[in-house]
Each structure stands twice: as C-alpha cells, then as structure tokens.
Amino acid sequence: MELNVVKHSVVTSQRPSVDDIDRRLLAAIQHGLPLTSRPYAEIGASLGMSEAQVIARLAQLKAGGVIRRFGVVVRHHELGYSANAMVVWDVPDEQAAELGRCLAGFDFITLCYRRPRRLPAWRYNLYCMIHGQSRDEVLAHLEWMVNHCGLQSLPHEVLFSRRRFKQRGAVYTSGRRAR
Amino acid sequence: MDDVDRAIVNQLQGGFPICERPYAEAAAELGLGEDELIRRVEALLAAGTLTRFGPMYHAERLGGALTLAAMKIPLDDFERVNAIVNGFPEVAHNYAREHEFNMWFVLATETPERIGEVIAEIEQATGCKVYNMPKLEEFFVGLRFEA
C-alpha cells in the first residue's frame, strides 16, 4: 500500500481579509458553478463584475485558503463506499502529532483530527474516518493500520455509522455581518 | 457510470481550473470535448453521484466556525432527539453511530460565538447533554474516492 504525501498543520485563527465583494462572490457560487462554457463570466454578470475580476478574486481566495478546494463533492455511498467508521484512539498527548501524521498517510483515511478528551465520559483524543466498500474491508484497513503504525497497545474503538440523516455543506449567506 | 465518468470524477476531485474556459481546460486533460464534459457533469449531478460541483470553503477563514458534537441518547428516545437536532439549520450533517455515544453531528455557524449558543439551545430543546469535540489539530489527507 502506498502512502500519500502528508501535509500537517496546527489549527490557527489566522484570517485573511475577506471583504463584502468576496462574500457576495462566495455566496453566489456556494451551491455550485454554472455548467456553461464560461462559468466565471456568468457569475460575474449576476454580480456586476467582469470575468477577469471573478477569476482574480477566486484565485486569491483559493491561494489564501478561504476556498479549500475547487472541485466535486462525491456522494461516496453512490460510488459503492457504503461502510464508514469513525475510529477513535486514546493516545498520549505528546505522541498525538506523530501518530496523526501516520494515520493520515493511508489512502483509505479521509479525515484525521486531534480533539479534546471529555473525561470521564470520553477518553479518546485522536479521530480518523475510514471508508470502505464493506465493513470487512474497513476492519481489514484498520488491522493493516494498527500493525503498520504500531498501535497495538493503544485503546481504540470503532464507531460504524448506522444511518445518515443530513449531508450537506455548510451554508453561507451573502448578508453583511458585524465583525 | 462508465469509465469516462469515473475518469471525470477522479480528476475533478483533485481540483478545477480557475480560468476563462475551465471546462475546456479540464476536458483537454481528459481527452474529451468541452461540451461532453459539461454534459457528463450535468448527468452525474442529476443522478446524485456528485452532490455539488464548486468550491469547498474554509469556515474559520470566512469568520465562521465548525465543530463536531456528540450525544448519548437512550435508544427509545432517539427519534425524538434526532428530529430536534436535525431541525437546527446549523447542523450540517448528522450520523447515528454504533456506540453509547450514538449521535455525531457537525455544526457550522457564521460566528465562533454561535457554536456555544447552538449547543446550549440543543441541550435545552432535547434535555440531553451535548459534548463539544472541536478540532485541535488537523492532519491533512488527500480526500479522494477512487471511482
């Protein structure tokens, strides 16, 4: 199994400046891009902006990380990835970063975060999401990962999803907000 | 979904060009015509294989906030609590999971302060405790589903 190149960052509160024009632009495309030859011109026309302005601002928003990714959102269920499990680990805090990077390197892991414990009810501080075409496949991935990263002695639990009630992206409005 | 659709999904998960004729550019890399790419993306959206085609935002950098929250709900009370939780517009997605902590949902709000308010409102409306599990550190993965 190949490992992906792994990037890593500590969450910061860094906020690039996003002005009202950016907000209107983001609101205009939050539900998707027009399916026409020149989609950025069409968006611009609806906002009173030129195509070049739209392209320049979107490129800047992407460079600044406000737009994480420009592409498709796949409904993984429809592609046959019907099993998903959240695996949670109780990891010594000083080892969490190293183990998090190790877990995030597997191509079947789609999310990996360190989160706070909530003692005594909840002891786990490292989370990852494993997708697979079946529960057996998810468990096989997990076993591979445990062996590869040397996690045998770390307490963990597997939380398979039973039902999905909502799956939508976050919604942003174009309304002007107080800062 | 045929092999061309699969190639399209795999390529677009990696990104989409920001230029005057982005479909033409993406199509060229796939060895397709611009019209055919547009038509196929339209069909994938209509079929529900793709839920969205566009940007994914970074909530925190827009001044908003995201968190993961969990609840332990008695099984015989699950439907009632679930209906209440899903009624909040800030709940972006919600999964029932096999565990004592059996409900896990993501909250997306326009301001950081609103996270705490929504959690308090959900606790008051349901009578159940909400455990806030915000991310402290993110380990980046290449988010891709091989189609």
Coordinates of C-alpha atoms in Angstrom, one line a residue, chain B residues 66-135:
Chain B
L66 CA -17.2 24.4 12.7
T67 CA -17.3 21.8 15.3
L68 CA -18.1 18.1 15.9
A69 CA -20.5 17.3 18.6
A70 CA -21.7 14.1 20.2
M71 CA -24.6 12.9 22.3
K72 CA -25.5 9.8 24.2
I73 CA -29.2 9.2 23.7
P74 CA -31.3 6.5 25.2
L75 CA -32.4 4.3 22.3
D76 CA -36.1 4.7 23.0
D77 CA -35.7 8.5 22.9
F78 CA -33.5 8.6 19.7
E79 CA -36.2 9.6 17.2
R80 CA -37.4 12.5 19.2
V81 CA -34.0 13.9 19.9
N82 CA -32.9 13.3 16.3
A83 CA -35.8 15.2 14.9
I84 CA -35.0 18.2 17.1
V85 CA -31.3 18.2 16.3
N86 CA -31.8 17.9 12.5
G87 CA -34.2 20.9 12.8
F88 CA -31.4 23.2 13.6
P89 CA -30.1 24.9 10.4
E90 CA -26.6 24.9 11.9
V91 CA -26.4 21.1 11.8
A92 CA -24.6 20.4 8.6
H93 CA -24.6 16.6 8.8
N94 CA -25.5 14.1 11.3
Y95 CA -24.7 10.4 11.7
A96 CA -26.1 7.7 14.0
R97 CA -23.2 5.6 15.1
E98 CA -22.9 2.3 16.9
H99 CA -21.7 3.3 20.4
E100 CA -23.0 4.6 23.7
F101 CA -22.2 8.0 22.1
N102 CA -24.7 7.3 19.3
M103 CA -25.3 10.7 17.6
W104 CA -22.5 12.6 15.9
F105 CA -23.1 15.8 14.1
V106 CA -21.2 18.8 12.6
L107 CA -22.2 22.3 13.5
A108 CA -21.4 25.1 11.0
T109 CA -22.1 28.6 12.2
E110 CA -21.4 32.1 10.9
T111 CA -19.6 33.2 14.0
P112 CA -17.5 31.3 16.6
E113 CA -19.7 32.5 19.4
R114 CA -22.7 30.9 17.8
I115 CA -21.3 27.4 18.4
G116 CA -21.8 27.6 22.2
E117 CA -25.2 29.1 21.8
V118 CA -26.4 26.4 19.5
I119 CA -25.1 23.7 21.8
A120 CA -27.0 25.3 24.7
E121 CA -30.1 25.5 22.6
I122 CA -29.9 21.9 21.6
E123 CA -29.4 20.8 25.2
Q124 CA -32.3 22.9 26.3
A125 CA -34.6 21.6 23.5
T126 CA -33.7 17.9 23.9
G127 CA -32.9 17.7 27.6
C128 CA -29.7 15.8 26.7
K129 CA -26.1 16.8 27.2
V130 CA -24.1 17.8 24.1
Y131 CA -20.4 17.1 24.1
N132 CA -18.4 19.6 22.0
M133 CA -15.4 18.0 20.3
P134 CA -13.7 20.8 18.3
K135 CA -10.7 20.1 16.3

